[in-house]
Short mmCIF file of C-alpha atoms in Angstrom, two decimals:
data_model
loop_
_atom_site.label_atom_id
_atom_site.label_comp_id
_atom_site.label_asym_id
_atom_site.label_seq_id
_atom_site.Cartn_x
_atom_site.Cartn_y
_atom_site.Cartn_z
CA UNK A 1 -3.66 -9.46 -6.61
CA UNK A 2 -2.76 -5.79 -7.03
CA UNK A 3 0.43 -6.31 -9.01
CA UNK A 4 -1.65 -9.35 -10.97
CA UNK A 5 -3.94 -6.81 -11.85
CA UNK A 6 -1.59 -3.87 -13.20
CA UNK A 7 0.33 -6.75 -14.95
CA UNK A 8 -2.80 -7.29 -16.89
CA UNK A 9 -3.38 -3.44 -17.27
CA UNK A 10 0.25 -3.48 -18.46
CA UNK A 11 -0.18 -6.09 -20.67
CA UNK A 12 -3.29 -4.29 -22.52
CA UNK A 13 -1.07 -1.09 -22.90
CA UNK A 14 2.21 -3.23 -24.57
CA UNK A 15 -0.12 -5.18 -26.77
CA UNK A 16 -1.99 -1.80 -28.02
CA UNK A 17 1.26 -0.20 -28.28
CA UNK A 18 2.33 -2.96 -30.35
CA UNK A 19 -0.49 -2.97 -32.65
CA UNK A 20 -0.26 0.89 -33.26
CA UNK A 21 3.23 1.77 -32.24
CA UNK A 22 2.43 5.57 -32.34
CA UNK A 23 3.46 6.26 -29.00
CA UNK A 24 6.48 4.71 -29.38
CA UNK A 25 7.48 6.03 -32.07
CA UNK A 26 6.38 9.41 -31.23
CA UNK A 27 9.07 9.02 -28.39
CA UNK A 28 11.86 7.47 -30.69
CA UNK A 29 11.43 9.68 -33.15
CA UNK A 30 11.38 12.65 -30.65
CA UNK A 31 14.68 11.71 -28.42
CA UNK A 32 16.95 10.64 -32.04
CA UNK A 33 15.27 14.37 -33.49
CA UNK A 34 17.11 15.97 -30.22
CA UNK A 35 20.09 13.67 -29.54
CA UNK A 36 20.95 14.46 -33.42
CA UNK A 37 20.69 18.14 -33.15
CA UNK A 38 22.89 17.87 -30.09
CA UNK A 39 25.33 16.41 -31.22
CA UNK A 40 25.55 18.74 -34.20
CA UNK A 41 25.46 21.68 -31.46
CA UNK A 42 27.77 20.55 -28.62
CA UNK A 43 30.15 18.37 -30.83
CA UNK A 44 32.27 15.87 -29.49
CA UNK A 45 35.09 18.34 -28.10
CA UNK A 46 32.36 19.80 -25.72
CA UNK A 47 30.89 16.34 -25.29
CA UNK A 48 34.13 14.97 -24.04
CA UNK A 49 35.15 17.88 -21.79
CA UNK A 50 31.79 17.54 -20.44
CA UNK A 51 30.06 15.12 -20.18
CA UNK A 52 27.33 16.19 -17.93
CA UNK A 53 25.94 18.68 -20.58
CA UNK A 54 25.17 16.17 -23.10
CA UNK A 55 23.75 13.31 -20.65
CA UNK A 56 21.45 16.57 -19.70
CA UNK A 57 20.59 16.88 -22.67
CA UNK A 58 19.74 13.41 -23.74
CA UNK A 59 17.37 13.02 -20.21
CA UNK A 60 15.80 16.08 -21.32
CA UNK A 61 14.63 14.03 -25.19
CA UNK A 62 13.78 11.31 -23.07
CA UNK A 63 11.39 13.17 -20.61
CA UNK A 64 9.50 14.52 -23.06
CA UNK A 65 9.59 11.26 -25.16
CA UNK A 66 8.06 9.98 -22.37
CA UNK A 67 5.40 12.49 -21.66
CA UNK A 68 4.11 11.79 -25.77
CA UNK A 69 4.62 8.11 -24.86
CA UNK A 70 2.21 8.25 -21.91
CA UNK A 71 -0.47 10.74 -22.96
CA UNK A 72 -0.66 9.00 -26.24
CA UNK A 73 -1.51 5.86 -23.80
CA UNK A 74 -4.46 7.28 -21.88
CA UNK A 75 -5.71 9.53 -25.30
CA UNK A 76 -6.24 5.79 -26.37
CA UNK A 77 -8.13 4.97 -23.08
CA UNK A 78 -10.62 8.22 -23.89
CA UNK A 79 -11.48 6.59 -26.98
CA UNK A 80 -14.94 4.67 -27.24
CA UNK A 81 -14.81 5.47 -23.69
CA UNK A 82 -12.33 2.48 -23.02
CA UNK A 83 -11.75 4.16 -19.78
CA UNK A 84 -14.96 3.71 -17.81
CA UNK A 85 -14.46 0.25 -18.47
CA UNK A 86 -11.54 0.12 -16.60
CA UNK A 87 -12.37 2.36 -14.14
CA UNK A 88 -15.84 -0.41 -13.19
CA UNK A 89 -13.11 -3.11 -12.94
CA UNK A 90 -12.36 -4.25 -9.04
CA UNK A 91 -9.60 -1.87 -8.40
CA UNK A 92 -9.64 -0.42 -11.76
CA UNK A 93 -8.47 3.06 -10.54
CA UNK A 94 -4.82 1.62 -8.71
CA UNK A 95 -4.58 -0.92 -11.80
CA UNK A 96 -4.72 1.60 -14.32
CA UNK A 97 -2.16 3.58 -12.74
CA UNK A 98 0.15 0.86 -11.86
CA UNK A 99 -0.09 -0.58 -15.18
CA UNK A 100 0.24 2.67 -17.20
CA UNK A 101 3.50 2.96 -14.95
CA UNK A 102 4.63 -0.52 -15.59
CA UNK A 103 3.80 -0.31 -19.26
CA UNK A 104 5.67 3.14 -19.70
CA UNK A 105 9.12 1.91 -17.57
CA UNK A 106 9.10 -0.85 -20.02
CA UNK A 107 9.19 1.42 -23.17
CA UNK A 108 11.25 3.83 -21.91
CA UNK A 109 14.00 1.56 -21.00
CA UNK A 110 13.84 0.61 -24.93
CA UNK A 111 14.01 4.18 -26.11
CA UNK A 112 16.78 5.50 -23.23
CA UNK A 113 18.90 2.77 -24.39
CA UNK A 114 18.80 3.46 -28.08
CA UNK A 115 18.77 6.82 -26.98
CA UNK A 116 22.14 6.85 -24.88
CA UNK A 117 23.60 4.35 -27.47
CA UNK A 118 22.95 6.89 -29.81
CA UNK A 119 24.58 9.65 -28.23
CA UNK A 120 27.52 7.50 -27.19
CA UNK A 121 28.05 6.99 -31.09
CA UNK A 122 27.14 10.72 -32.31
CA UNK A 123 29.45 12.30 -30.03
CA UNK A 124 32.53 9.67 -30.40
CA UNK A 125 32.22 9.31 -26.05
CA UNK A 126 34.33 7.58 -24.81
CA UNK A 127 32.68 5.63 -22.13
CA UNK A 128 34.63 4.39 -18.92
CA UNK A 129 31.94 2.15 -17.28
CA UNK A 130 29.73 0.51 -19.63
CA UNK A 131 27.70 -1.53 -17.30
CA UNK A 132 27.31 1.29 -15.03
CA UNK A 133 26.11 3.69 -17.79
CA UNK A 134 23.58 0.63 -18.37
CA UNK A 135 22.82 0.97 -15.01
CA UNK A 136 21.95 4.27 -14.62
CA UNK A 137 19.94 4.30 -17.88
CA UNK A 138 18.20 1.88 -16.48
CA UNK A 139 17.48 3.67 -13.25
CA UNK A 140 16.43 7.04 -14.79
CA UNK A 141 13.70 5.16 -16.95
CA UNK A 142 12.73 3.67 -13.87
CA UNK A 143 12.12 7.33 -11.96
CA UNK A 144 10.64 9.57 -14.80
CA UNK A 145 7.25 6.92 -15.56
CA UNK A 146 5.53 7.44 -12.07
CA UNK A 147 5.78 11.06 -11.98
CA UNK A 148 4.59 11.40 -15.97
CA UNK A 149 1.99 9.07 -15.52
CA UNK A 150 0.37 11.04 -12.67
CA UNK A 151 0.65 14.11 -13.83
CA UNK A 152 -1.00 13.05 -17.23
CA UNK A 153 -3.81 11.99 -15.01
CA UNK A 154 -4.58 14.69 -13.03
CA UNK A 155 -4.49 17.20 -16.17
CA UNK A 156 -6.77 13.87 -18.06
CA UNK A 157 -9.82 16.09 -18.65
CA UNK A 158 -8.32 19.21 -19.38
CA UNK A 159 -8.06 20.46 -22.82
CA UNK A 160 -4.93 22.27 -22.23
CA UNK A 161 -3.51 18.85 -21.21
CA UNK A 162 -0.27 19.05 -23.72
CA UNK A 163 0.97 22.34 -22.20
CA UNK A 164 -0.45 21.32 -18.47
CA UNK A 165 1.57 18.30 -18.56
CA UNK A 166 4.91 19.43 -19.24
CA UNK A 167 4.59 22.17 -17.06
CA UNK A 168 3.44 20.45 -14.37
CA UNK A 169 5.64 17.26 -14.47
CA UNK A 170 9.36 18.69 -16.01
CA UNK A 171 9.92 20.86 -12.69
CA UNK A 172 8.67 18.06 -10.49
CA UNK A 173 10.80 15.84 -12.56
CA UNK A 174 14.57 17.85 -11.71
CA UNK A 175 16.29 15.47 -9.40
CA UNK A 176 15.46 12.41 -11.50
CA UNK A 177 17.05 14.88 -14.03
CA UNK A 178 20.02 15.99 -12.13
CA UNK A 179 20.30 12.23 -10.47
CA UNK A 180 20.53 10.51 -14.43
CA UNK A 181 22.81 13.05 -15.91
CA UNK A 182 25.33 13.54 -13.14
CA UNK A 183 24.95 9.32 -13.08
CA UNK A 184 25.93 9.31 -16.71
CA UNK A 185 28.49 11.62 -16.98
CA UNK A 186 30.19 9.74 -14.12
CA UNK A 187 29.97 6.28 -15.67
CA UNK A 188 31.66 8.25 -18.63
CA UNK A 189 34.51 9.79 -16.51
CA UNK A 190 35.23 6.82 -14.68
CA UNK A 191 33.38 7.47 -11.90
CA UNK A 192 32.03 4.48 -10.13
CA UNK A 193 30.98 5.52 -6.67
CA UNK A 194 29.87 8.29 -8.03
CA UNK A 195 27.30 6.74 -10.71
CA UNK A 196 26.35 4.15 -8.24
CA UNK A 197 25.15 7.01 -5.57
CA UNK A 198 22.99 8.72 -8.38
CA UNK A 199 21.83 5.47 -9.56
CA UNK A 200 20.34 4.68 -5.75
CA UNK A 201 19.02 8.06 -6.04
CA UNK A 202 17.36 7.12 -9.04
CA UNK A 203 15.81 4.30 -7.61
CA UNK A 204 15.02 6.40 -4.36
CA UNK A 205 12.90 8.53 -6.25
CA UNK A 206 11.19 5.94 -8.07
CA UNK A 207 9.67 4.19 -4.95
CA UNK A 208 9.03 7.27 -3.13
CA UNK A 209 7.19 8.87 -6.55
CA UNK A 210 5.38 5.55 -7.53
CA UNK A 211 4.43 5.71 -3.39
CA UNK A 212 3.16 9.08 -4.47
CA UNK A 213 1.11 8.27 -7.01
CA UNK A 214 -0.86 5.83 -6.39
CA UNK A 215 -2.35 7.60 -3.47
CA UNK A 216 -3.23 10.33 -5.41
CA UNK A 217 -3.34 8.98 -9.23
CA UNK A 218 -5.79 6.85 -8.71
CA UNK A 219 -8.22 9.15 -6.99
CA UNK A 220 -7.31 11.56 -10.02
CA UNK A 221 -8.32 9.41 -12.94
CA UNK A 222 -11.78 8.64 -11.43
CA UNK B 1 -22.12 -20.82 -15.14
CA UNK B 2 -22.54 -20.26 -11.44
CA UNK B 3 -25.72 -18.71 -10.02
CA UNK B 4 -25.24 -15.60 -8.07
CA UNK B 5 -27.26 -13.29 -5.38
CA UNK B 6 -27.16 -9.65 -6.38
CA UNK B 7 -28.59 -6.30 -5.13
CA UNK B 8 -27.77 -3.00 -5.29
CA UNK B 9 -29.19 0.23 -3.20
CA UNK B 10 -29.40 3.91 -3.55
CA UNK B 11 -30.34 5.34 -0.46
CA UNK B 12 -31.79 9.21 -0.86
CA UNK B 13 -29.24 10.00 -3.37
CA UNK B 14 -28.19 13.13 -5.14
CA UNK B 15 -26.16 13.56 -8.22
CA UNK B 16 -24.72 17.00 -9.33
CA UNK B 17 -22.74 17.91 -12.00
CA UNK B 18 -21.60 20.90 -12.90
CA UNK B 19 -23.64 22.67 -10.18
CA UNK B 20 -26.90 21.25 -11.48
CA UNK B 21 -28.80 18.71 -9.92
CA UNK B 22 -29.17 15.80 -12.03
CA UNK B 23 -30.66 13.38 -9.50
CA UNK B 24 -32.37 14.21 -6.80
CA UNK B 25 -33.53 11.80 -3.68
CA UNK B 26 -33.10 8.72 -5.75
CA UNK B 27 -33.96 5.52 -3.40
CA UNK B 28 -33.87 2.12 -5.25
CA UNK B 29 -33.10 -0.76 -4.28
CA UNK B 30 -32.40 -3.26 -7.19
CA UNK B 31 -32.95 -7.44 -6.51
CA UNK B 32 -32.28 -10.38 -8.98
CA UNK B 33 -34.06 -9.80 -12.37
CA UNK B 34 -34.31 -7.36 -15.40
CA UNK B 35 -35.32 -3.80 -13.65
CA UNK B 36 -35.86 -1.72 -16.82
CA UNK B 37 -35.33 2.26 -16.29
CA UNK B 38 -37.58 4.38 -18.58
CA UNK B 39 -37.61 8.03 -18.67
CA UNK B 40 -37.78 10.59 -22.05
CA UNK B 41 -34.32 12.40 -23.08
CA UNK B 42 -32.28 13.92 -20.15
CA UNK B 43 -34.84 12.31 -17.81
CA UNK B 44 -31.37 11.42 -16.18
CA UNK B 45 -31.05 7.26 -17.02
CA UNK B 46 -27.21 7.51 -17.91
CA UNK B 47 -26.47 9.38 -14.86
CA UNK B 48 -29.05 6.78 -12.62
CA UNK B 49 -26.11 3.84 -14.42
CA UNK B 50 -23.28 5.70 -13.72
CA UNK B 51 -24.03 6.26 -10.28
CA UNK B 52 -24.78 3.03 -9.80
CA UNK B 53 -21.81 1.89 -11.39
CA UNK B 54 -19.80 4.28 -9.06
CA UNK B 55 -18.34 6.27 -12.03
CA UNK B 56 -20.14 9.50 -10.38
CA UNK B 57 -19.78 10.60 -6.70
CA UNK B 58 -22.91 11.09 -4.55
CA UNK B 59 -23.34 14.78 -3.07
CA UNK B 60 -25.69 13.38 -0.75
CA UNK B 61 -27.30 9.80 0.34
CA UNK B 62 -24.80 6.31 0.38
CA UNK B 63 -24.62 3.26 -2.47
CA UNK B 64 -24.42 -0.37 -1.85
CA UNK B 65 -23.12 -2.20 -4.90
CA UNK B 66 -21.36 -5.55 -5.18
CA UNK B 67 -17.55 -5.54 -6.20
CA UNK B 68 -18.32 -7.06 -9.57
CA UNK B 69 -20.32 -4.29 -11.55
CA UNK B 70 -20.56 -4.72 -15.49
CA UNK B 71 -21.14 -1.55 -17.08
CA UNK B 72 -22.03 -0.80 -20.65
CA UNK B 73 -22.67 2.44 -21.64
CA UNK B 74 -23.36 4.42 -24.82
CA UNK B 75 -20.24 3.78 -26.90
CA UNK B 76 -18.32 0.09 -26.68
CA UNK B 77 -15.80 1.27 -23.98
CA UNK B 78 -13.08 -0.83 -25.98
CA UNK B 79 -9.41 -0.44 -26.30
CA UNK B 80 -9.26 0.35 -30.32
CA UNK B 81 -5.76 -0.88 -31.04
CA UNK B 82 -6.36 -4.36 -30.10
CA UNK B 83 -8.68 -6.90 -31.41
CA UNK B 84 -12.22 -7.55 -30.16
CA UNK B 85 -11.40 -10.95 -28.49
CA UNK B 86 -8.29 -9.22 -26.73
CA UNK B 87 -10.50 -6.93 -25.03
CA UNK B 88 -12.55 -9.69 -24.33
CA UNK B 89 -9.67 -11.45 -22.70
CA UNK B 90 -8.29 -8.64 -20.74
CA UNK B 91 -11.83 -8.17 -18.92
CA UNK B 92 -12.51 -11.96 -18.30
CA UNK B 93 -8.87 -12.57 -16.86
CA UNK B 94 -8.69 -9.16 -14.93
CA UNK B 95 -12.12 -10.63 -13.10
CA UNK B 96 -10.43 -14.35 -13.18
CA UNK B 97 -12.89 -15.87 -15.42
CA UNK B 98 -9.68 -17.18 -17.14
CA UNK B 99 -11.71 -19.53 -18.36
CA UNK B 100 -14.07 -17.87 -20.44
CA UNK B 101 -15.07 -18.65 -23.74
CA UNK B 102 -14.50 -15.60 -25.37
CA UNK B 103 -14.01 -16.59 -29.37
CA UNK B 104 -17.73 -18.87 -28.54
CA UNK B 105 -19.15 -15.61 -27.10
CA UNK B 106 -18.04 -13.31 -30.52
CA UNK B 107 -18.90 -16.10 -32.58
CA UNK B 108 -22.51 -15.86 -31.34
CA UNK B 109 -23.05 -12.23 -31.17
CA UNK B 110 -21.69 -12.91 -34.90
CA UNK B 111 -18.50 -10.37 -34.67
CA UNK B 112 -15.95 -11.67 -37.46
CA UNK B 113 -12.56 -13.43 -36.18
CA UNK B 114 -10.09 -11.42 -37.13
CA UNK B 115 -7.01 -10.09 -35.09
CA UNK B 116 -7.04 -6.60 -36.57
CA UNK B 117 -7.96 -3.96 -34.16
CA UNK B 118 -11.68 -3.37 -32.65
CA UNK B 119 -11.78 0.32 -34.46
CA UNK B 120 -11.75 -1.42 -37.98
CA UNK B 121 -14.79 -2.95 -37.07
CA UNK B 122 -18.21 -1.19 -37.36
CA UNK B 123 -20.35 0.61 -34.91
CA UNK B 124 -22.53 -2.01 -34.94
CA UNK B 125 -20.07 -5.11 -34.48
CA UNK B 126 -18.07 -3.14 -32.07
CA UNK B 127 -21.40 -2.62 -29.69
CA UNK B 128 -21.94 -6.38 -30.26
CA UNK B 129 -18.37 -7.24 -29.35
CA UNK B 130 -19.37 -5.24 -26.14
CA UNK B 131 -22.64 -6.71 -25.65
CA UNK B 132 -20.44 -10.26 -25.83
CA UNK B 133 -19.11 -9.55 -22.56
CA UNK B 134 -22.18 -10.78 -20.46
CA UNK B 135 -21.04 -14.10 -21.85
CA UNK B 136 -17.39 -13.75 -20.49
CA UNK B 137 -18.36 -11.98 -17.02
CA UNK B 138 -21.49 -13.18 -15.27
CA UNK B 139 -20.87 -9.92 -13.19
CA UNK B 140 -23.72 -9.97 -10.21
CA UNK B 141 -24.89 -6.28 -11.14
CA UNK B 142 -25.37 -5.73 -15.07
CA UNK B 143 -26.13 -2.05 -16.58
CA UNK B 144 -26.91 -1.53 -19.99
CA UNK B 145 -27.34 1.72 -20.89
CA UNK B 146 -29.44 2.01 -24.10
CA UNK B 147 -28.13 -1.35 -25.51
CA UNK B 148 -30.30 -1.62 -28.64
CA UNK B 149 -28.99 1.22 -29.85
CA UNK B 150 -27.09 0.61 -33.46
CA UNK B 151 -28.08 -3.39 -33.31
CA UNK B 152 -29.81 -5.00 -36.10
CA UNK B 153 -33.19 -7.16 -35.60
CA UNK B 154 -31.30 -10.52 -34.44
CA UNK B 155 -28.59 -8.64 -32.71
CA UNK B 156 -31.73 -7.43 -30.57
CA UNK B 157 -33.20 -10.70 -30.28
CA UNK B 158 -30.25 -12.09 -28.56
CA UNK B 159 -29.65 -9.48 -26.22
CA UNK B 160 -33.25 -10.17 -24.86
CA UNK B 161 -32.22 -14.24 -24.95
CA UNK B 162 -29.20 -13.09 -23.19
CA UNK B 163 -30.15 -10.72 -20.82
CA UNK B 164 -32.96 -13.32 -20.09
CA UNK B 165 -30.48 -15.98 -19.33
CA UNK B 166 -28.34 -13.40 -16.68
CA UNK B 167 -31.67 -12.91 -14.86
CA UNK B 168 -32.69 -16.96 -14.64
CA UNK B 169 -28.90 -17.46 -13.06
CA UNK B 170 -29.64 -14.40 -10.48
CA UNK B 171 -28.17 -11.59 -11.98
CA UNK B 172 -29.62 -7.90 -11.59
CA UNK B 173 -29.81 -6.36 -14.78
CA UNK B 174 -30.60 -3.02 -15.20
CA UNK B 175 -31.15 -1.34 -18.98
CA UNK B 176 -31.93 2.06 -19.25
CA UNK B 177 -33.92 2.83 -22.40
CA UNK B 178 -36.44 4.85 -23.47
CA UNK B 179 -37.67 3.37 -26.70
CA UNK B 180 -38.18 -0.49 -26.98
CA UNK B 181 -40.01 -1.79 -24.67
CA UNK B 182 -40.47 -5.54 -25.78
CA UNK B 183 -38.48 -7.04 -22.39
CA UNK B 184 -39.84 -9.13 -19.88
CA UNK B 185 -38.94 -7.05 -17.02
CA UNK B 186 -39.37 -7.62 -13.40
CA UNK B 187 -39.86 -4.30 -12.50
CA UNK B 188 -39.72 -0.89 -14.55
CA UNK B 189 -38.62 2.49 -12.89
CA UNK B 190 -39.72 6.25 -14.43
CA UNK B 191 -37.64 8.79 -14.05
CA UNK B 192 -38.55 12.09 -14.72
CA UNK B 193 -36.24 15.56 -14.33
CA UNK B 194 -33.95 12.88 -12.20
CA UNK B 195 -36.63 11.83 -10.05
CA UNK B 196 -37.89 8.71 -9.56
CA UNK B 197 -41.92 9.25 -10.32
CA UNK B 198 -43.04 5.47 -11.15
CA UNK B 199 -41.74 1.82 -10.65
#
């Protein structure tokens, strides 16, 4: 019922985001704006000696992509009010968050896969283990959403909101940092026990943030 | 659509926000039936809804509401990027009324079919588009707050019909206004300085 329910939640947030892509776009536009300028400021020499710096780099774009992505979701649930109607729903509070979560690991796994394609091509990588580059893309857009998506509620009434929620959710956000680069730049180098251990921490701190917010992110939004 | 048994209860409740009292000792206890709420500006009617919606915490005395609360307050409360009727959907399946007839419902509260999004519409067909969701969710505990507000003559004519029609299957309505006061009500509650003085 609970996972019917964010579905649905989910659901509402693709088809809006489909309708008025702005959030998406917002984070498209903001990752290719950085992964560009690195790759005019490391260069491929630097790139391929380490690779570490620009997967670091590219997580970076993709965190913040994500934090426009998701406040650009609930600024739409503040208009006309849209929010109270949720929050009256059976369960509204947990849905909400669940489904922002959902809704948000969906889009990012678009836009870290263009991303990382992107930087594969700009820098000339080359890239040992394809699949397990895939893999750990995959992971890292599954660990940043629950941890954005709370801290965008908490800060949900505050005016300050797009300093508050950077600040807030970047340091909390360091070992899904450390865990994606150090993941990438060892499906790069060849790596595959090591991208496979950072992946599983990737997914670690997925469960164990989603666990964290939804005992507190629901409480927050209402 | 099926009949239902609904009730509500606020039990010596206080609501303060921002370190001011809005309500103070509220008790009501709301039955099957239109219960209208009446009180002048800042009498505290939105705040009596929200409460009883659970939107706003109690600092003292307990609630009793069923699970299946339908609460519409000053502006629509839809999602702007997608069309009228998909905010209609999302509500009816989200409660399980999979079923509902939501294009008959917007039809007859006369919003246009179109699948552009709700914020292209007016004020006025956007609160209808709202007010169409009584159709799609016989919830058992209704609250309008100050639902006549921006509707035209026959818009207001069928939100009496309809709000009628909840009450007849067992439904407790409850519309906070403090202008028209042309519904059949079962029973009418004055607030005053967010106290109940009359009902």
């Amino acid at each position: 019922m609970r996972l019917r329910r964010a579905w649905l939640v989910a659901e509402r947030d693709l088809r809006g985001e489909r309708a008025q892509p702005d959030g998406l776009a917002a984070a498209v536009g903001l990752t290719a704006i950085l992964v560009f300028v690195e790759s005019l400021l490391v260069g491929p020499a630097t790139a391929a000696a380490t690779p570490a710096v620009a997967s670091g780099l590219l997580w970076i774009a993709l965190t913040l992509g994500a934090i426009l992505a998701i406040t650009r979701s609930f600024d739409r649930e503040l208009e006309d009010d849209a929010l109270e109607s949720v929050l009256t729903l059976p369960g509204g509070a947990d849905a909400l968050y669940l489904g922002k979560v959902l809704a948000a690991t969906l889009l990012l796994t678009l836009v870290s896969l263009a991303g990382t394609a992107l930087t594969v091509l700009l820098l000339d990588l080359e890239v040992s283990l394809p699949g397990h580059l895939g893999l750990v893309t995959l992971g890292g857009a599954l660990a940043i959403p629950p941890t954005v998506t709370l801290y965008v509620a908490i800060s949900l009434r505050l005016r300050a909101r797009a300093l508050v929620v950077p600040l807030l959710a970047v340091p909390a956000l360091v070992p899904q940092l450390i865990a994606a680069s150090a993941g990438a730049a060892a499906a790069i180098t060849g790596d595959a026990g090591g991208s496979f251990a950072w992946c599983a921490l990737l997914v670690a701190t997925a469960l164990v943030s989603a666990i964290a917010g939804l005992t507190i992110g629901p409480a927050a939004i209402e | 659509m099926p009949r239902v048994e609904a009730s509500a209860l606020l039990h010596a409740a206080d609501v303060v926000l921002d370190d001011r009292t809005v309500l103070r000792g509220i008790e009501l206890r709301i039955g099957p039936g239109i219960t209208l709420v009446r009180g002048q500006n800042g009498a505290g009617k939105t705040t009596l809804l929200r409460a009883l919606a659970g939107l706003l915490p109690l600092a003292r005395g307990t609630r009793e509401i069923p699970a299946d609360v339908l609460y519409l307050g000053h502006r629509p409360q839809l999602h702007r990027a997608l069309s009228a009727a998909e905010n209609l959907w999302f509500f009816a399946r989200y409660r399980g009324y999979g079923s509902a007839d939501v294009d008959g419902a917007l039809a007859a509260w006369g919003v246009p079919h179109t699948s552009g999004p709700a914020e292209r519409l007016s004020a006025g067909q956007r609160r209808r588009a709202a007010l169409a969701r009584l159709e799609t969710e016989p919830c058992a505990l209704v609250l309008l707050d100050e639902p006549f507000a921006e509707l035209d003559d026959g818009a207001a004519a069928r939100l009496g019909e309809t709000v009628g029609r909840c009450a007849a299957r067992g439904q407790a309505v409850v519309i906070a206004t403090h202008g028209r006061a042309g519904l059949a009500a079962d029973r009418t509650v004055r607030l005053e300085a967010g106290a109940i003085v009359g009902a």
